Coordinates of C-alpha atoms in Angstrom, one line a residue:
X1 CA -41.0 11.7 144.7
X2 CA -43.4 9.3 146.3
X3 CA -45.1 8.4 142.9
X4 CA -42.0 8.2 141.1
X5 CA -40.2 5.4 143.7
X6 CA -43.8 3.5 143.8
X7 CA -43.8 3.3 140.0
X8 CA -40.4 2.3 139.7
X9 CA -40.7 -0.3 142.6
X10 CA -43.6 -1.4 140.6
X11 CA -42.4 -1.9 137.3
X12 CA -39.2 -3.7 139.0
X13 CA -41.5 -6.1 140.4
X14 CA -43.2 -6.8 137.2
X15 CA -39.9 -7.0 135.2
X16 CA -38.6 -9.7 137.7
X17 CA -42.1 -12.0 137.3
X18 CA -41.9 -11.6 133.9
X19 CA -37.9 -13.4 134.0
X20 CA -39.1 -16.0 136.3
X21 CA -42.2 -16.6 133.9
X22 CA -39.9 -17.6 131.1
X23 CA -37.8 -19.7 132.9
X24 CA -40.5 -21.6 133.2
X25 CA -42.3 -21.2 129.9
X26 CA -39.2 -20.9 127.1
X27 CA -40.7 -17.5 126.1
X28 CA -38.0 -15.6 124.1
X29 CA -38.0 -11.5 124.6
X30 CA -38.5 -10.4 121.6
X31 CA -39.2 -6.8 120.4
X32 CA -39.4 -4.1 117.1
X33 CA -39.0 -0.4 116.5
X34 CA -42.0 1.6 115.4
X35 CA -42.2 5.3 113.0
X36 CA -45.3 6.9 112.7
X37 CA -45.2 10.6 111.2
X38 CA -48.5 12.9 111.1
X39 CA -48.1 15.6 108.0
X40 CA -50.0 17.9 106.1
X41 CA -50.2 20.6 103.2
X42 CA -52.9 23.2 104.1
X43 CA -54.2 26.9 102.8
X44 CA -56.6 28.6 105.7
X45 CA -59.0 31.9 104.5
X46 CA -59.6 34.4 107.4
X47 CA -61.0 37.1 106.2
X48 CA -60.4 37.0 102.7
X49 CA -57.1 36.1 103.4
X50 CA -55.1 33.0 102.2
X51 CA -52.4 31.4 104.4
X52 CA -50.9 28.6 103.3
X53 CA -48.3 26.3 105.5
X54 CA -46.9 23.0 105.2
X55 CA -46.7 21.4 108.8
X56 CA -45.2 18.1 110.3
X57 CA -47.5 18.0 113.6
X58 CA -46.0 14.7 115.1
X59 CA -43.2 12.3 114.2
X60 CA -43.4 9.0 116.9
X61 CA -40.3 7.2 117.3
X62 CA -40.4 3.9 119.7
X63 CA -39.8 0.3 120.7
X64 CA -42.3 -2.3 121.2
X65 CA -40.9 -5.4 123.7
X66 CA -42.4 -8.7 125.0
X67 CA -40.6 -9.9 128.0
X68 CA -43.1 -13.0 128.6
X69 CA -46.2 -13.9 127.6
X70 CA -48.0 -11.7 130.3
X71 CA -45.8 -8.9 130.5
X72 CA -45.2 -6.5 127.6
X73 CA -43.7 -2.7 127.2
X74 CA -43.1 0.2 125.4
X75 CA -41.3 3.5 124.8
X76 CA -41.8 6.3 122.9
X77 CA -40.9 9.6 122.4
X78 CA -42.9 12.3 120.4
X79 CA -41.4 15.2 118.4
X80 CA -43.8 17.6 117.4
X81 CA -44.7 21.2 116.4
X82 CA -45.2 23.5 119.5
X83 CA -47.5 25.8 117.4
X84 CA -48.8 26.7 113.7
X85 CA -46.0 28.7 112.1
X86 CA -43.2 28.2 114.4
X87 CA -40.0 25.9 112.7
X88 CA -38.9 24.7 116.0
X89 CA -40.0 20.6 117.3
X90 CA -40.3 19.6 120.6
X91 CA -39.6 16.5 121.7
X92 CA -41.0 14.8 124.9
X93 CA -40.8 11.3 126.5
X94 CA -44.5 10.2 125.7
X95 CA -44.7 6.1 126.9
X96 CA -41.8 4.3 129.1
X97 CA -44.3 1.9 130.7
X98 CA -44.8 -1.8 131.1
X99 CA -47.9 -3.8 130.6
X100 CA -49.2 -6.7 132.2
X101 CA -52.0 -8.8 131.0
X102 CA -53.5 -12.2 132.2
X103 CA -56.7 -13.1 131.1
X104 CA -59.2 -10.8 131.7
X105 CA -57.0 -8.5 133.7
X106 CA -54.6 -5.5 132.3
X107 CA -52.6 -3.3 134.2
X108 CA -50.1 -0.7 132.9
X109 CA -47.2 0.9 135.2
X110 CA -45.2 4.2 134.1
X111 CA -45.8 7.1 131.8
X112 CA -49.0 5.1 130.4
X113 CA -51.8 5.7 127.8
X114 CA -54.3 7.6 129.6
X115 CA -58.4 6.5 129.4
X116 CA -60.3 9.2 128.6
X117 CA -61.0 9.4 125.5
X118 CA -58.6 6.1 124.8
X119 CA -61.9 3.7 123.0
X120 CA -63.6 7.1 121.0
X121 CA -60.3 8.0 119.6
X122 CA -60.5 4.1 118.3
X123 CA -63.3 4.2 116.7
X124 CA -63.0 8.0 115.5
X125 CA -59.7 6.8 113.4
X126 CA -58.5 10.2 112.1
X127 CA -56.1 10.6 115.1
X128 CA -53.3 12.5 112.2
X129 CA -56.7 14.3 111.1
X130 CA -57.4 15.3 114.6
X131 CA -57.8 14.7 117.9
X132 CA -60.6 13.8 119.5
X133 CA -62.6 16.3 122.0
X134 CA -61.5 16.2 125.2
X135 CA -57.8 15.8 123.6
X136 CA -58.3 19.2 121.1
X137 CA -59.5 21.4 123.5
X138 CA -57.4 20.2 126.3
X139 CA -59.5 18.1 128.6
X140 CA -57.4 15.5 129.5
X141 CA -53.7 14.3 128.2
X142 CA -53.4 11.4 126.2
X143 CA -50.4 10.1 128.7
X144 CA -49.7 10.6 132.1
X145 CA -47.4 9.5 134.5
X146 CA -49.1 6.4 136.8
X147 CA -51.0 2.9 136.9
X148 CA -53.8 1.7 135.3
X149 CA -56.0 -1.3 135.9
X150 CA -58.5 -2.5 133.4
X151 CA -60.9 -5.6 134.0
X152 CA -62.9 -7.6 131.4
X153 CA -66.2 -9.2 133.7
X154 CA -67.7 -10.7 130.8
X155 CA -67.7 -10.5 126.7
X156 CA -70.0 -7.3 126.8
X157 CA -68.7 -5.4 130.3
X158 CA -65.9 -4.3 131.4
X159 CA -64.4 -1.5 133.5
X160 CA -61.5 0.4 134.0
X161 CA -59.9 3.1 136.3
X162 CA -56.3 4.4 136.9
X163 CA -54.8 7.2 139.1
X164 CA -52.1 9.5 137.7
X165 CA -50.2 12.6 137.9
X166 CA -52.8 14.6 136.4
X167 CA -50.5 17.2 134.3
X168 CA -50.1 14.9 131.1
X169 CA -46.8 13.8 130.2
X170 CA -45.3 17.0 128.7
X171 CA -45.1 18.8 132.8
X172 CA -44.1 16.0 135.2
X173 CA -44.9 17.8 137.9
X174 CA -44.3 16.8 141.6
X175 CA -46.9 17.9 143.7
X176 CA -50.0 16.6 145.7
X177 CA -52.7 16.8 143.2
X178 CA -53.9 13.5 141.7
X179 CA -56.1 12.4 138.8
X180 CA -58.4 9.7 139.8
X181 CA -60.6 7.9 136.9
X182 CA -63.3 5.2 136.8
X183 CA -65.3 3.8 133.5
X184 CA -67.5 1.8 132.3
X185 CA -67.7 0.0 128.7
X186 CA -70.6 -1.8 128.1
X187 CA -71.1 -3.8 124.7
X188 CA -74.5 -4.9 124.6
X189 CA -75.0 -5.7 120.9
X190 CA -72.3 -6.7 118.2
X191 CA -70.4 -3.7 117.0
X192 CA -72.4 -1.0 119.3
X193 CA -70.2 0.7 122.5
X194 CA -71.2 2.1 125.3
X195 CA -69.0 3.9 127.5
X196 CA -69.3 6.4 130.6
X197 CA -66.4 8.1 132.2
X198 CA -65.6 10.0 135.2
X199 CA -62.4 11.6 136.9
X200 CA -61.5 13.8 139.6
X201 CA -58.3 16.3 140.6
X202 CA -57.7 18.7 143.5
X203 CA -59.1 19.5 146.6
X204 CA -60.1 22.9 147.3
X205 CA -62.0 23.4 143.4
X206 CA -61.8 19.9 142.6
X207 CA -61.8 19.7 138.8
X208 CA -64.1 16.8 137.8
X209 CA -64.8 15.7 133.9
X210 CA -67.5 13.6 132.8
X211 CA -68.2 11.8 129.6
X212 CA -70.1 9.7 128.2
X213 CA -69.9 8.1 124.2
X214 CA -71.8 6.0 122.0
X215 CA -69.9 4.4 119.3
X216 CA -71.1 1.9 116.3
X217 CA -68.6 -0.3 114.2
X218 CA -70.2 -1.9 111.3
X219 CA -68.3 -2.7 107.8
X220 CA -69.7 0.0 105.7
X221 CA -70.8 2.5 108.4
X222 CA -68.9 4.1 111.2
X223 CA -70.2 6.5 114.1
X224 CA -70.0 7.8 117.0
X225 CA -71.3 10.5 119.5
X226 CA -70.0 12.0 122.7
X227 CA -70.7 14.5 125.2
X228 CA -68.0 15.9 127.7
X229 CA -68.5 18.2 130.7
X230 CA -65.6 19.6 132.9
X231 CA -66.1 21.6 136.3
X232 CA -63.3 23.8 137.4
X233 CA -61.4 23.7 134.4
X234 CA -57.6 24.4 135.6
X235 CA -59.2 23.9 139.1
X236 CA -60.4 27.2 138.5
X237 CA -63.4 27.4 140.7
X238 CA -66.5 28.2 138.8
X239 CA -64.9 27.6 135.3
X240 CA -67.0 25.1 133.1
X241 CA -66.1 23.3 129.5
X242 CA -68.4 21.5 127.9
X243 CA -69.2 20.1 124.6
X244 CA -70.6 17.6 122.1
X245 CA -68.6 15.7 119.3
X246 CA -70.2 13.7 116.2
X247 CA -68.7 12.2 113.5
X248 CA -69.7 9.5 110.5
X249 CA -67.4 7.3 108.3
X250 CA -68.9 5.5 105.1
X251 CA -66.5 2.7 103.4
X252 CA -67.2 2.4 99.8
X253 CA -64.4 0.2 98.8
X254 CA -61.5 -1.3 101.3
X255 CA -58.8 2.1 99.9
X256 CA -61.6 4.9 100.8
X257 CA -63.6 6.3 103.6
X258 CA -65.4 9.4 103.4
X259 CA -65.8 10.7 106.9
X260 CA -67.5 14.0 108.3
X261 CA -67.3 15.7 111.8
X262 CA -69.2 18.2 113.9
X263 CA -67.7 19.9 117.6
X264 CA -69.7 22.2 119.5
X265 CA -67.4 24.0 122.5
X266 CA -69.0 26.2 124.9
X267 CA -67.9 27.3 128.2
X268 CA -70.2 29.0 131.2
X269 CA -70.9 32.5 132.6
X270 CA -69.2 33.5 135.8
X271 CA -70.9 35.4 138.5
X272 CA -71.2 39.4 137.0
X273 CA -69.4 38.4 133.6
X274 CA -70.7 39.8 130.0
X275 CA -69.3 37.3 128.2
X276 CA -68.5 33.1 128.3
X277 CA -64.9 33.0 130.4
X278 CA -63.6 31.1 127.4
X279 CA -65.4 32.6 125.0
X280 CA -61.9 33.4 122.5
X281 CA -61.6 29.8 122.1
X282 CA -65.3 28.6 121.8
X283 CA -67.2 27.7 118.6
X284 CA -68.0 24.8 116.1
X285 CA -65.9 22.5 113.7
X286 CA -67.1 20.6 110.9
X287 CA -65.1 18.3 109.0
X288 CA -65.7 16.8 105.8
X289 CA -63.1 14.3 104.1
X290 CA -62.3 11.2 101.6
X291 CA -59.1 8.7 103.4
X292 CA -57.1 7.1 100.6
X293 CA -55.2 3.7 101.9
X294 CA -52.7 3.2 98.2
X295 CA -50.6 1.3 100.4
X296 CA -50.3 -0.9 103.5
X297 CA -48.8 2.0 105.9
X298 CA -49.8 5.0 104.3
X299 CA -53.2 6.9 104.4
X300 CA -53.8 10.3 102.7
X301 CA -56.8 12.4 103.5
X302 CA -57.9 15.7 101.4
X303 CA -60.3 17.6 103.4
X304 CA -62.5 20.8 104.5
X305 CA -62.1 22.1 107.8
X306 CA -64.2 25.1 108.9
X307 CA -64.0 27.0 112.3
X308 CA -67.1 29.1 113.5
X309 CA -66.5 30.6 116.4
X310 CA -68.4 31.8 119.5
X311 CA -67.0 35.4 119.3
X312 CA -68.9 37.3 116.7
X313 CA -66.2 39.9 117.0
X314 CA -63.8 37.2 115.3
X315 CA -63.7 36.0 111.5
X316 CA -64.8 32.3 110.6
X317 CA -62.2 29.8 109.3
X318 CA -62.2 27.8 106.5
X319 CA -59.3 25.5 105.7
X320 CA -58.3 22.8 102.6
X321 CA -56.0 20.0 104.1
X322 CA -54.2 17.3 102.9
X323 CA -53.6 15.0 105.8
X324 CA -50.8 12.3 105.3
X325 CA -50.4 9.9 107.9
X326 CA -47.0 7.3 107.2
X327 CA -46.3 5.0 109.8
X328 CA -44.0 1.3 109.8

């Protein structure tokens, strides 16, 4: 309750600035809905077996707004598919924030974008393809209910950190646990970033996640490498995630990328335990894909997807997709 009314207060304050602020300046509010729709056609072999499916993982529906120069918004709500196979769509309230920025200075009030893994998933690009790590094996949400405060010190650093609920926006949950962040970006030659992240929840088995990634931008070559750790997954004491992600995009003409991934989960040993405590769901993905841009607004992406995992007892994966990603 006590988040909620600061938040609100907050954003109250910010909405009444940004009035006063055009009063002054002649800015005219101005605003535009947004679609974006994540599909695909795919046929998985487990064991011999073909299963095809046709899936619409996420359909975004939302509203971009300016109220002033300095002080921007948005909302959004995101429908998607609660599991492979089911027919039923969820929908959840994903942003409802607003956004201040002056100069070097950013800070974001309400159900926000969250930082984790906010500048790999940039430079990844695939988001309809897939997630990035900490985001596809549940690390962290990619929105949460809190603030945020970003600050750019000079053209090659800047740093960031943000305190929010901590259960991602799909449980608003009221309780005393937080989720404290800090990070680091560091830019120290033309189209190479550097970025180091840390966070923090609970108090008796504080869950903690660390991560650091190295990212390169260049016109024909894209890459980028991470490494994520998370003690006391759940806040379950003695549970440990952890992981590495790498992934390459070549651009051969300005229509096509071809693009290849490799994920490595793993998770540790508990005191007198045979096995790994998350051993069902740990194991290796590689990727391999050609993006086709025909048109502004529309990218479509035949691809191989293969899942190895960590349990010998269970079958390897392989999967053709045709990822469609439609957004105006």
């Amino acid at each position: 309750m006590i988040k909620t009314s600061f938040l609100t207060i907050a954003m109250l304050g910010i909405v009444i600035s940004g009035f006063s602020q055009n009063e002054d300046s002649g800015f005219k509010p101005n605003g535009k809905p947004f679609i974006k729709v994540y599909s695909n056609y795919h046929t998985s072999f487990a064991g011999g077996r073909p299963a095809p499916a046709f899936e619409i993982t996420r359909a975004y529906f939302g509203y971009k707004f300016s109220l002033s120069e300095q002080i921007s918004g948005k909302l959004n709500i995101d429908v998607g598919n609660p599991g492979v196979g089911k027919l039923q769509m969820t929908a959840f309230l994903k942003n409802a924030y607003l956004k201040y920025k002056a100069d070097n200075l950013t800070v974001q009030f309400g159900m926000i974008p969250t930082l984790q893994f906010k500048v790999e998933e940039g430079i990844w690009g695939y988001r309809y393809l897939k997630k990035t790590f900490a985001d596809q094996y549940k690390l962290g949400a990619s929105a949460d209910l809190g603030v945020s405060v970003a600050y750019k010190f000079a053209g090659f650093l800047s740093a960031d950190m943000s305190v929010v609920n901590g259960e991602g926006y799909k449980k608003l949950q009221n309780d005393s646990a937080l989720r404290t962040s800090v990070a680091i970006t560091v830019t120290p030659v033309r189209n190479l970033t550097l970025r180091g992240y840390y966070d923090f929840m609970g108090q008796d088995a504080t869950q903690s996640s660390l991560a650091a990634f190295v990212g390169y931008t260049g016109k024909k070559l894209i890459t980028g490498a991470s490494y994520n750790l998370q003690s006391n997954n759940g806040m379950d004491k003695g549970h440990s995630l952890s992981g590495v992600s790498l992934f390459i995009t070549v651009v051969p003409s300005k229509k096509t990328k071809l693009l290849v991934r490799y994920d490595k989960l793993s998770s540790n040993k508990t005191a007198g335990a045979a096995n790994a405590w998350n051993l069902p769901n740990d194991g290796q993905l590689f990727i391999a894909g050609c993006e086709y841009n025909p048109v502004k607004g529309l990218k479509l992406t035949p691809n191989f997807q293969s899942w190895d995992p960590a349990d010998a007892a269970k079958p390897s994966v392989t999967s053709l997709f045709l990822n469609c990603e439609l957004k105006f």
